[in-house]
Amino acid sequence: MNKAYPRFLSRRVEPLDELWEFRFFENTALEALPSGEIDFAAKIVVPGAFDAMPDYMGKRGCGVYRRVLHIEPGTEALLEFEAASMTCRVVLDGVTLKEHFCGYSPFTVRVPASARARRELLVYCDNLFDAARTPMHEHYFDFYQFGGLIRPVWLHHLPRRHLLEVKVDATDYRGGEIIVRGRANAAGLVAVELLDCDQGRVEAKTNAEGVFEISLRIENPRLWSPKRPNLYRLRVSCGEDDHVVRFGLREIKTDGPRLLLNGEPLRLFGYNRHEYFPNFGPSTPYAQMANDVQLLKDCGCNFVRGAHYPQDQRFLDLCDELGLLVWEENLGWQQYSPHMENPRYREHHQAALEEMVERSYHHPCVIMWGFLNEGPSEAHETFHLVFEPSMAYLRARGGNRLITYGSNRLERDAYFEKVDIVSINCYPGWYGCEDHPAPLSLIGKFIDEFVALLDRRGLGDRPFLISEIGCEGLYGWRDQQRDFHSEEYQRDYLETVCRHVMDRPRILGVCLWHFSDARTKSKGRALGRPRAFNNKGTFDEYRRPKLARDAVRAIFREAG
Ligand code: ADA
């Protein structure tokens, strides 16, 4: 099961989730593959990370996927990749149609018409680290970066006249006033209907360029919120083609240090979550995603941060449907000023940002956009290179969402004034306090001092979120001395954090690091990370709760 709701009713969209032919070239970069015919000796399942599978476990190199497509001669098609990791090249009938450099952002590839029905598709996915070629993916990230067609792939068979894009925005969310804007590849009639309401169809003509704009009013509008996640489905038809857009009516804004959702004050309590499950790596099965949403909600969470990359659409669909607020962010992890100065990095970062926004635009659950986790936010001279254009893009094109980034620069951060929410990643009572007699006492002190610092800086009325905080607890490691890495220390730690934040309404909320244990970089980092996992999960990688779960749940549930 690869989708939560049908995005098309008349357009024929073929899921390409099945066994593909496959060949792996170990330690060989995409550009260095031997020329000539490839012998596709193996088969592999899509979606899936090849290096999470027994035959290629932990290997780096280039995986080549092959599949024959059948497309009506003389018609165009569209390939849609929900994610292809890390460096990807799409080749159809021997012609390169696309090169792509962010392993988590979705992208589409137009397939030109041909006189032949049988078309050969080769997709190259290279998971080698190469800072010069693929600078968005660095080898030092604190999460394992897998390779392959890690998320679903679709083939859209396009009717001659078809839709290129559709956007739905609320102009008055309370009154149910919406505007539908879009573009077809040729001029003509388009029709719009709300699928779950009995309101009839509205028809309109596009202009000569195929552009259209239709205003509608939803009768008796029901707003979207985590408690009442009401969704609407709107179908735009264009001859034999259509798009179904699912959206929610809601408004998010700041009011001094508070957040208002549909005018009601809201605090945020939740977790950071990596897309990871043992045996599947980043290709978490859909049922597990639903399981995760239930676990989060059961813990009293109303919020999840999709760390540190564009999210799987199926997860966002679940959050829309089940009512969980999301921070979605572009791929980034401690990239430094040299990255900002690298034009290739900037190009890839911007492309991925646009792909994320484009694909996630209609999810009401996504209330904030982020980027550059722990980036060089103290470096004034590089601000205009990535921070500024990213914020400008998100403000102009990101819809009704707030902007933030996870900062670890604290008092040195130079850009807090520019964002809607000041978010910090911090680990008081964990890193660097091996010799401290009472490390838990550092937590409240640190948080209060940071709030005081914001006040001194004139940011006393800016929403402040703790976007990461936590410590490692090894599942099953119980210790009467409650030492570091024990479940007991982790429980005391998270209880202290949650209580401290809950009792201080000045703080918008907390997003604990982390939901479940997730595999990290092998070798180097594994020395400081037992099992080569980031063990800060409140659940282990199989979602077995550690001691901390009950403590967090008891406090988060107070927020109601
Ligand atoms: C950082 C980072 C996380 C994780 C965390 C940790 O704040 O953003 O991805 O690495 O530290 O566990 O130390």
Coordinates of C-alpha atoms and ligand atoms in Angstrom, one line a residue:
M1 CA 0.0 0.0 0.0
N2 CA 1.7 3.1 -1.2
K3 CA -0.8 5.9 -1.0
A4 CA -3.2 7.2 1.5
Y5 CA -5.7 8.6 -1.0
P6 CA -6.0 8.7 -4.8
R7 CA -4.5 11.8 -6.2
F8 CA -6.1 11.1 -9.6
L9 CA -9.4 9.6 -10.6
S10 CA -9.2 9.7 -14.4
R11 CA -5.5 10.1 -15.1
R12 CA -3.9 6.6 -15.3
V13 CA -1.1 6.5 -12.8
E14 CA 0.8 3.2 -12.6
P15 CA 2.6 2.4 -9.4
L16 CA 6.0 1.1 -10.4
D17 CA 6.5 -0.6 -7.0
E18 CA 7.5 -4.1 -7.8
L19 CA 10.6 -6.1 -8.6
W20 CA 13.0 -4.2 -11.0
E21 CA 16.0 -5.6 -12.7
F22 CA 19.1 -4.5 -10.8
R23 CA 22.9 -4.5 -10.9
F24 CA 25.2 -3.2 -8.3
F25 CA 28.7 -1.8 -9.0
E26 CA 30.5 -1.6 -5.7
N27 CA 32.8 1.4 -5.0
T28 CA 32.1 2.7 -8.5
A29 CA 30.7 6.1 -9.1
L30 CA 27.9 6.7 -11.5
E31 CA 30.2 8.5 -13.9
A32 CA 32.8 5.7 -13.8
L33 CA 30.6 2.8 -14.7
P34 CA 32.0 0.5 -17.5
S35 CA 30.6 1.4 -20.9
G36 CA 28.5 -1.0 -22.8
E37 CA 25.5 -3.2 -22.0
I38 CA 24.8 -4.0 -18.4
D39 CA 24.1 -7.5 -17.4
F40 CA 21.1 -7.3 -15.1
A41 CA 21.7 -10.4 -13.1
A42 CA 19.6 -9.5 -10.0
K43 CA 16.2 -8.3 -9.1
I44 CA 15.3 -5.8 -6.4
V45 CA 12.2 -4.5 -4.8
V46 CA 11.1 -0.9 -5.2
P47 CA 10.7 1.1 -3.0
G48 CA 13.7 0.0 -0.9
A49 CA 17.2 0.9 0.0
F50 CA 19.6 -1.5 -1.7
D51 CA 22.2 -1.2 1.0
A52 CA 19.6 -2.2 3.7
M53 CA 19.1 -5.5 1.8
P54 CA 21.2 -8.6 2.6
D55 CA 23.0 -8.8 -0.8
Y56 CA 24.3 -5.2 -0.7
M57 CA 24.2 -4.5 3.1
G58 CA 26.3 -1.5 4.1
K59 CA 27.9 -1.2 0.6
R60 CA 28.6 1.9 -1.3
G61 CA 28.6 2.3 -5.0
C62 CA 26.1 2.6 -7.8
G63 CA 22.9 0.6 -8.1
V64 CA 21.4 0.5 -11.6
Y65 CA 17.7 -0.2 -11.9
R66 CA 16.0 -1.3 -15.1
R67 CA 12.4 -1.6 -16.1
V68 CA 10.5 -1.7 -19.4
L69 CA 7.6 0.8 -19.6
H70 CA 4.7 0.5 -21.9
I71 CA 3.5 3.9 -23.0
E72 CA 0.9 4.6 -25.7
P73 CA 2.9 5.6 -28.9
G74 CA 2.7 9.3 -29.6
T75 CA 1.7 10.3 -26.0
E76 CA 3.7 11.9 -23.3
A77 CA 4.2 10.5 -19.8
L78 CA 5.6 11.6 -16.5
L79 CA 7.8 9.7 -14.1
E80 CA 7.4 10.7 -10.5
F81 CA 10.1 9.7 -8.0
E82 CA 9.2 10.2 -4.4
A83 CA 12.9 10.0 -3.5
A84 CA 16.0 8.5 -5.1
S85 CA 19.1 8.4 -3.0
M86 CA 21.7 9.8 -3.2
T87 CA 22.9 10.9 -6.6
C88 CA 20.5 9.9 -9.3
R89 CA 20.4 9.8 -13.1
V90 CA 17.3 8.9 -15.1
V91 CA 17.9 7.5 -18.6
L92 CA 15.2 6.6 -21.0
D93 CA 15.9 4.8 -24.3
G94 CA 19.6 5.8 -23.9
V95 CA 18.9 9.5 -23.3
T96 CA 19.6 11.1 -19.9
L97 CA 16.5 12.9 -18.9
K98 CA 17.4 14.0 -15.4
E99 CA 20.2 14.2 -12.8
H100 CA 19.2 14.7 -9.2
F101 CA 21.3 15.4 -6.1
C102 CA 19.1 15.3 -3.0
G103 CA 18.2 11.8 -1.9
Y104 CA 15.1 12.8 -0.1
S105 CA 13.3 15.3 -2.2
P106 CA 10.6 14.3 -4.7
F107 CA 11.0 15.1 -8.4
T108 CA 9.3 14.4 -11.7
V109 CA 10.7 13.7 -15.1
R110 CA 8.8 14.3 -18.3
V111 CA 8.9 11.4 -20.8
P112 CA 8.7 12.6 -24.4
A113 CA 6.4 10.9 -26.8
S114 CA 7.8 8.2 -29.0
A115 CA 6.6 6.1 -32.0
R116 CA 7.4 3.0 -29.9
A117 CA 5.3 1.6 -27.1
R118 CA 8.1 -0.2 -25.4
R119 CA 10.5 2.1 -23.6
E120 CA 13.6 1.2 -21.6
L121 CA 14.0 3.0 -18.2
L122 CA 17.4 2.9 -16.4
V123 CA 17.7 4.6 -13.0
Y124 CA 21.2 5.0 -11.5
C125 CA 21.4 5.6 -7.8
D126 CA 24.8 6.2 -6.4
N127 CA 25.3 6.3 -2.6
L128 CA 29.0 7.3 -2.6
F129 CA 29.9 10.4 -0.7
D130 CA 31.5 13.0 -3.0
A131 CA 31.6 16.5 -1.6
A132 CA 32.4 18.0 -4.9
R133 CA 29.6 16.3 -6.8
T134 CA 26.8 15.8 -4.2
P135 CA 27.6 18.3 -1.4
M136 CA 24.2 18.1 0.2
H137 CA 25.0 14.6 1.4
E138 CA 28.0 14.7 3.7
H139 CA 29.7 11.6 5.1
Y140 CA 29.7 13.0 8.7
F141 CA 25.9 13.3 9.2
D142 CA 24.6 11.7 12.3
F143 CA 22.2 9.4 10.5
Y144 CA 22.9 6.6 8.0
Q145 CA 22.4 7.7 4.4
F146 CA 21.2 4.8 2.3
G147 CA 21.0 4.4 -1.4
G148 CA 18.4 3.5 -4.0
L149 CA 14.8 4.1 -5.0
I150 CA 13.8 4.4 -1.3
R151 CA 10.3 5.8 -1.9
P152 CA 7.5 5.0 -4.4
V153 CA 7.9 5.6 -8.1
W154 CA 4.9 6.3 -10.4
L155 CA 4.3 6.5 -14.1
H156 CA 1.7 9.0 -15.2
H157 CA 0.1 8.3 -18.6
L158 CA -0.7 11.8 -19.8
P159 CA -3.7 12.5 -22.0
R160 CA -3.0 14.9 -24.9
R161 CA -4.5 17.7 -23.0
H162 CA -3.4 17.6 -19.3
L163 CA -2.9 19.5 -16.2
L164 CA 0.6 20.7 -15.3
E165 CA -0.1 22.1 -11.9
V166 CA -2.9 22.9 -9.4
K167 CA -2.7 24.9 -6.2
V168 CA -5.5 25.5 -3.7
D169 CA -5.3 28.3 -1.2
A170 CA -7.8 29.6 1.3
T171 CA -8.5 33.3 0.9
D172 CA -10.8 33.3 3.9
Y173 CA -10.3 30.0 5.8
R174 CA -13.1 30.6 8.3
G175 CA -15.6 31.5 5.6
G176 CA -14.5 28.6 3.4
E177 CA -13.4 30.9 0.6
I178 CA -10.8 29.2 -1.6
I179 CA -9.0 29.9 -4.8
V180 CA -7.9 27.2 -7.2
R181 CA -5.1 28.2 -9.5
G182 CA -3.5 26.0 -12.1
R183 CA -2.2 25.5 -15.6
A184 CA -2.9 23.0 -18.3
N185 CA -0.7 22.3 -21.3
A186 CA -3.3 23.7 -23.7
A187 CA -6.2 26.1 -23.5
G188 CA -9.7 24.9 -23.0
L189 CA -12.3 24.1 -20.3
V190 CA -11.5 23.0 -16.8
A191 CA -14.0 22.0 -14.1
V192 CA -13.7 22.0 -10.3
E193 CA -15.7 20.0 -7.8
L194 CA -15.5 19.3 -4.1
L195 CA -15.7 15.6 -3.8
D196 CA -17.1 15.2 -0.4
C197 CA -19.7 18.0 -0.5
D198 CA -22.8 18.2 -2.6
Q199 CA -22.0 21.5 -4.2
G200 CA -21.9 20.7 -7.9
R201 CA -19.2 21.6 -10.4
V202 CA -17.8 24.9 -11.5
E203 CA -16.5 25.3 -15.0
A204 CA -14.1 27.9 -16.3
K205 CA -12.0 28.5 -19.4
T206 CA -8.3 28.8 -19.2
N207 CA -6.5 31.6 -20.9
A208 CA -4.5 31.0 -24.1
E209 CA -1.6 29.8 -22.0
G210 CA -3.7 27.2 -20.2
V211 CA -3.7 29.2 -17.0
F212 CA -6.9 29.3 -14.9
E213 CA -8.1 30.7 -11.6
I214 CA -11.4 29.7 -10.0
S215 CA -12.8 31.0 -6.7
L216 CA -15.1 28.8 -4.6
R217 CA -16.9 28.9 -1.3
I218 CA -17.2 25.8 0.8
E219 CA -20.6 25.7 2.5
N220 CA -20.5 25.2 6.2
P221 CA -16.7 25.0 6.3
R222 CA -15.1 22.7 8.9
L223 CA -11.6 23.7 10.0
W224 CA -8.6 21.4 10.3
S225 CA -6.9 21.0 13.6
P226 CA -5.1 18.1 15.4
K227 CA -8.2 17.4 17.4
R228 CA -10.5 17.7 14.4
P229 CA -8.5 16.9 11.3
N230 CA -11.2 17.7 8.7
L231 CA -10.0 17.4 5.2
Y232 CA -11.5 18.4 1.8
R233 CA -10.8 16.8 -1.6
L234 CA -11.1 18.9 -4.6
R235 CA -11.0 17.5 -8.1
V236 CA -9.9 19.6 -11.1
S237 CA -10.8 18.0 -14.4
C238 CA -9.4 18.9 -17.7
G239 CA -10.8 16.8 -20.5
E240 CA -9.7 13.2 -19.8
D241 CA -7.2 14.4 -17.2
D242 CA -7.7 15.3 -13.5
H243 CA -6.0 16.1 -10.2
V244 CA -7.4 15.5 -6.8
V245 CA -6.0 17.8 -4.2
R246 CA -6.6 17.1 -0.5
F247 CA -6.3 20.1 1.8
G248 CA -7.5 21.5 5.1
L249 CA -8.8 24.9 6.1
R250 CA -6.6 26.3 8.9
E251 CA -4.5 29.2 9.8
I252 CA -1.2 29.3 11.6
K253 CA 0.4 32.5 12.9
T254 CA 2.4 33.9 15.7
D255 CA 1.1 36.3 18.4
G256 CA 4.0 37.6 20.4
P257 CA 5.6 34.5 22.0
R258 CA 2.6 32.3 21.2
L259 CA 1.4 30.3 18.2
L260 CA -2.2 30.6 17.2
L261 CA -3.8 27.8 15.2
N262 CA -7.2 28.9 13.9
G263 CA -7.0 31.8 16.4
E264 CA -6.5 29.5 19.4
P265 CA -3.2 29.4 21.4
L266 CA -1.2 26.3 20.9
R267 CA 1.9 24.8 22.5
L268 CA 4.0 22.2 20.8
F269 CA 5.0 18.9 22.4
G270 CA 6.5 16.2 20.4
Y271 CA 9.5 14.4 18.9
N272 CA 12.0 14.5 16.2
R273 CA 11.6 11.5 13.9
H274 CA 14.0 10.0 11.4
E275 CA 12.4 7.8 8.7
Y276 CA 14.1 4.6 9.8
F277 CA 13.2 1.0 10.6
P278 CA 15.5 -2.0 10.9
N279 CA 15.8 -4.1 7.7
F280 CA 14.3 -1.4 5.6
G281 CA 16.5 1.6 6.5
P282 CA 14.7 4.8 5.3
S283 CA 12.0 2.8 3.4
T284 CA 9.7 2.4 6.5
P285 CA 6.7 0.3 5.6
Y286 CA 3.4 2.3 5.4
A287 CA 1.8 0.3 8.3
Q288 CA 4.8 1.2 10.4
M289 CA 4.4 4.9 9.7
A290 CA 0.8 4.6 10.9
N291 CA 2.0 2.7 13.9
D292 CA 4.5 5.6 14.6
V293 CA 1.8 8.2 14.4
Q294 CA -0.3 6.2 16.9
L295 CA 2.7 5.9 19.2
L296 CA 3.3 9.6 19.0
K297 CA -0.3 10.5 19.7
D298 CA -0.5 8.0 22.5
C299 CA 2.5 9.8 24.1
G300 CA 0.4 13.0 24.1
C301 CA 2.3 14.6 21.2
N302 CA 0.7 17.0 18.9
F303 CA 3.8 17.7 16.9
V304 CA 6.6 16.0 15.1
R305 CA 9.7 17.3 13.4
G306 CA 10.7 15.5 10.3
A307 CA 14.5 15.5 10.9
H308 CA 16.4 16.3 8.7
Y309 CA 15.0 16.1 5.2
P310 CA 11.8 16.3 3.1
Q311 CA 9.3 13.8 4.4
D312 CA 7.7 10.7 2.8
Q313 CA 4.3 11.8 1.5
R314 CA 2.6 8.8 3.0
F315 CA 3.7 10.0 6.5
L316 CA 2.4 13.5 5.9
D317 CA -0.9 12.0 4.6
L318 CA -1.2 10.1 7.8
C319 CA -0.4 13.3 9.9
D320 CA -3.1 15.2 7.9
E321 CA -5.6 12.5 8.5
L322 CA -4.8 11.6 12.1
G323 CA -4.0 15.1 13.3
L324 CA -0.4 15.6 14.0
L325 CA 1.4 19.0 13.3
V326 CA 4.6 18.8 11.4
W327 CA 7.8 20.7 10.9
E328 CA 9.2 19.7 7.5
E329 CA 12.7 20.7 6.6
N330 CA 15.2 20.5 3.7
L331 CA 18.1 18.2 3.9
G332 CA 20.9 19.7 5.9
W333 CA 23.1 18.7 8.8
Q334 CA 25.9 20.9 10.1
Q335 CA 26.9 22.3 6.8
Y336 CA 29.4 25.1 7.1
S337 CA 30.3 28.3 5.4
P338 CA 32.3 26.6 2.6
H339 CA 29.1 24.8 1.6
M340 CA 27.3 28.1 1.5
E341 CA 30.0 29.5 -0.7
N342 CA 29.8 26.5 -3.1
P343 CA 27.5 27.4 -6.0
R344 CA 26.8 23.7 -6.6
Y345 CA 25.6 23.3 -3.0
R346 CA 23.4 26.3 -3.3
E347 CA 21.9 25.1 -6.5
H348 CA 21.1 21.6 -5.1
H349 CA 19.8 23.1 -1.8
Q350 CA 17.4 25.5 -3.7
A351 CA 16.2 22.7 -6.0
A352 CA 15.4 20.4 -3.1
L353 CA 13.7 23.2 -1.2
E354 CA 11.4 23.9 -4.1
E355 CA 10.7 20.2 -4.6
M356 CA 9.8 19.8 -1.0
V357 CA 7.5 22.9 -1.0
E358 CA 5.9 21.9 -4.3
R359 CA 5.0 18.4 -3.2
S360 CA 4.0 19.1 0.4
Y361 CA 2.1 22.4 -0.3
H362 CA -1.4 21.1 0.4
H363 CA -0.7 19.2 3.7
P364 CA -2.5 21.2 6.4
C365 CA -0.3 19.3 9.0
V366 CA 2.8 21.1 7.8
I367 CA 2.8 24.3 9.9
M368 CA 6.4 25.2 9.6
W369 CA 9.3 24.9 7.1
G370 CA 12.9 24.5 8.2
F371 CA 16.3 24.2 6.5
L372 CA 20.0 24.0 7.4
N373 CA 19.8 22.1 10.6
E374 CA 22.7 23.4 12.7
G375 CA 24.0 25.5 9.8
P376 CA 26.5 28.3 10.1
S377 CA 23.9 30.8 11.5
E378 CA 26.6 32.9 13.2
A379 CA 28.4 33.7 10.0
H380 CA 27.0 37.1 8.8
E381 CA 28.9 37.1 5.6
T382 CA 27.2 33.9 4.3
F383 CA 23.7 34.9 5.2
H384 CA 22.8 36.1 1.8
L385 CA 24.0 32.9 0.2
V386 CA 21.6 30.3 1.5
F387 CA 19.7 31.5 4.6
E388 CA 18.3 34.7 2.9
P389 CA 17.2 33.1 -0.4
S390 CA 15.7 30.1 1.4
M391 CA 13.6 32.3 3.7
A392 CA 12.6 34.6 0.8
Y393 CA 11.5 31.5 -1.2
L394 CA 9.6 30.0 1.7
R395 CA 7.8 33.3 2.5
A396 CA 6.8 33.9 -1.1
R397 CA 5.9 30.3 -2.1
G398 CA 5.5 28.3 1.1
G399 CA 1.8 29.0 1.8
N400 CA 0.5 29.7 5.2
R401 CA 3.5 28.4 7.3
L402 CA 6.0 29.6 9.7
I403 CA 9.8 29.6 9.1
T404 CA 12.5 28.4 11.4
Y405 CA 15.7 26.3 11.6
G406 CA 17.3 24.2 14.3
S407 CA 20.2 26.3 15.6
N408 CA 23.0 25.1 17.8
R409 CA 24.8 28.4 17.7
L410 CA 22.8 29.8 20.7
E411 CA 24.1 33.2 21.8
R412 CA 26.2 33.4 18.7
D413 CA 23.3 32.9 16.3
A414 CA 23.0 36.0 14.1
Y415 CA 19.6 35.3 12.4
F416 CA 17.1 34.7 15.2
E417 CA 15.5 38.1 14.3
K418 CA 14.7 36.8 10.8
V419 CA 12.7 33.8 11.7
D420 CA 9.1 33.3 13.0
I421 CA 10.2 30.9 15.7
V422 CA 13.5 30.7 17.4
S423 CA 14.4 27.0 17.6
I424 CA 17.5 25.6 19.4
N425 CA 19.0 22.2 19.6
C426 CA 20.7 21.7 22.9
Y427 CA 21.9 18.9 25.1
P428 CA 22.5 20.3 28.6
G429 CA 23.2 17.5 31.1
W430 CA 24.5 15.2 28.4
Y431 CA 27.4 16.2 26.2
G432 CA 30.5 17.5 28.0
C433 CA 29.2 16.8 31.6
E434 CA 30.9 13.5 32.3
D435 CA 32.5 15.0 35.4
H436 CA 29.6 17.0 36.6
P437 CA 28.2 16.0 40.0
A438 CA 24.6 16.7 39.2
P439 CA 24.2 16.9 35.4
L440 CA 20.4 17.0 35.5
S441 CA 20.5 20.3 37.4
L442 CA 22.1 21.8 34.3
I443 CA 18.9 21.4 32.2
G444 CA 16.6 23.9 33.8
K445 CA 19.4 26.3 34.4
F446 CA 20.4 26.2 30.7
I447 CA 16.8 26.7 29.4
D448 CA 16.1 29.6 31.8
E449 CA 19.4 31.3 30.9
F450 CA 18.6 31.0 27.2
V451 CA 15.2 32.6 27.8
A452 CA 16.9 35.4 29.7
L453 CA 19.3 35.8 26.8
L454 CA 16.4 36.2 24.3
D455 CA 14.9 38.9 26.5
R456 CA 18.2 40.8 26.7
R457 CA 18.4 40.6 22.9
G458 CA 15.0 42.1 22.5
L459 CA 13.4 38.7 21.4
G460 CA 11.3 38.4 24.5
D461 CA 8.1 38.2 22.5
R462 CA 9.4 35.8 19.8
P463 CA 8.1 32.2 20.0
F464 CA 10.9 30.0 21.4
L465 CA 10.9 26.2 20.7
I466 CA 13.4 23.7 21.9
S467 CA 13.8 21.8 18.7
E468 CA 16.1 19.1 20.1
I469 CA 17.0 17.9 23.5
G470 CA 17.7 14.5 24.9
C471 CA 20.2 11.9 25.9
E472 CA 21.0 8.3 25.1
G473 CA 19.4 5.4 26.9
L474 CA 20.2 1.9 25.7
Y475 CA 17.1 -0.3 25.6
G476 CA 17.3 -2.8 28.4
W477 CA 20.3 -1.2 30.1
R478 CA 19.0 -0.7 33.6
D479 CA 21.4 0.6 36.2
Q480 CA 20.8 1.2 39.9
Q481 CA 23.4 4.0 39.8
R482 CA 21.3 5.7 37.1
D483 CA 24.4 6.4 35.1
F484 CA 24.7 7.8 31.5
H485 CA 23.2 5.5 28.8
S486 CA 20.9 3.8 31.3
E487 CA 17.2 3.8 30.8
E488 CA 16.9 5.3 34.3
Y489 CA 19.1 8.4 33.5
Q490 CA 17.2 8.9 30.2
R491 CA 13.9 8.8 32.0
D492 CA 15.0 11.3 34.7
Y493 CA 16.5 13.5 32.0
L494 CA 13.4 13.6 29.8
E495 CA 11.1 14.0 32.8
T496 CA 13.1 17.0 33.9
V497 CA 13.0 18.6 30.5
C498 CA 9.3 18.0 29.9
R499 CA 8.3 19.3 33.4
H500 CA 10.5 22.3 33.0
V501 CA 9.0 23.3 29.7
M502 CA 5.4 22.4 30.6
D503 CA 5.6 24.7 33.6
R504 CA 6.9 27.7 31.6
P505 CA 4.3 29.0 29.1
R506 CA 6.9 31.5 27.8
I507 CA 8.4 28.5 26.0
L508 CA 6.4 27.4 22.9
G509 CA 7.2 23.8 23.5
V510 CA 9.7 21.0 23.1
C511 CA 10.6 18.6 20.4
L512 CA 12.5 15.8 22.1
W513 CA 15.5 14.1 20.4
H514 CA 14.5 11.4 19.4
F515 CA 11.4 9.3 18.8
S516 CA 13.1 6.0 18.1
D517 CA 16.7 4.8 17.9
A518 CA 18.0 5.2 14.4
R519 CA 21.1 3.9 12.7
T520 CA 23.9 6.4 12.3
K521 CA 27.1 6.6 10.3
S522 CA 29.2 3.5 10.6
K523 CA 32.8 3.5 11.8
G524 CA 34.0 6.9 13.0
R525 CA 30.8 8.1 14.6
A526 CA 30.0 4.6 15.9
L527 CA 32.8 5.0 18.3
G528 CA 30.8 7.5 20.2
R529 CA 27.5 5.9 19.5
P530 CA 27.1 2.4 20.9
R531 CA 25.7 -0.1 18.3
A532 CA 26.3 2.5 15.6
F533 CA 22.9 3.9 16.5
N534 CA 21.8 7.2 17.8
N535 CA 20.3 5.7 21.0
K536 CA 18.4 8.8 22.1
G537 CA 15.1 7.2 21.1
T538 CA 12.3 7.0 23.7
F539 CA 11.5 3.9 21.7
D540 CA 14.2 1.6 20.4
E541 CA 14.4 0.9 16.7
Y542 CA 11.7 -1.7 16.9
R543 CA 9.5 0.8 18.8
R544 CA 9.8 -1.0 22.1
P545 CA 9.3 1.7 24.7
K546 CA 12.1 2.5 27.1
L547 CA 11.4 3.7 30.7
A548 CA 11.2 7.3 29.6
R549 CA 8.0 6.8 27.6
D550 CA 5.7 6.7 30.5
A551 CA 7.3 9.8 32.1
V552 CA 7.0 11.8 28.9
R553 CA 3.5 10.6 28.2
A554 CA 2.3 11.6 31.7
I555 CA 3.6 15.1 31.2
F556 CA 2.7 15.7 27.6
R557 CA -0.8 14.4 28.2
E558 CA -1.3 17.2 30.7
A559 CA -1.3 19.6 27.7
G560 CA -4.5 17.9 26.7
Ligands
ADA1 C1 22.3 17.4 16.8 C2 21.6 16.9 15.5 C3 20.9 15.6 15.6 C4 21.7 14.6 16.4 C5 21.9 15.2 17.8 C6 22.6 14.2 18.7 O1 21.6 18.3 17.5 O2 20.8 17.9 15.0 O3 20.7 15.1 14.3 O4 22.9 14.3 15.8 O5 22.6 16.3 17.7 O6 22.2 13.1 19.0 O7 23.7 14.6 19.2

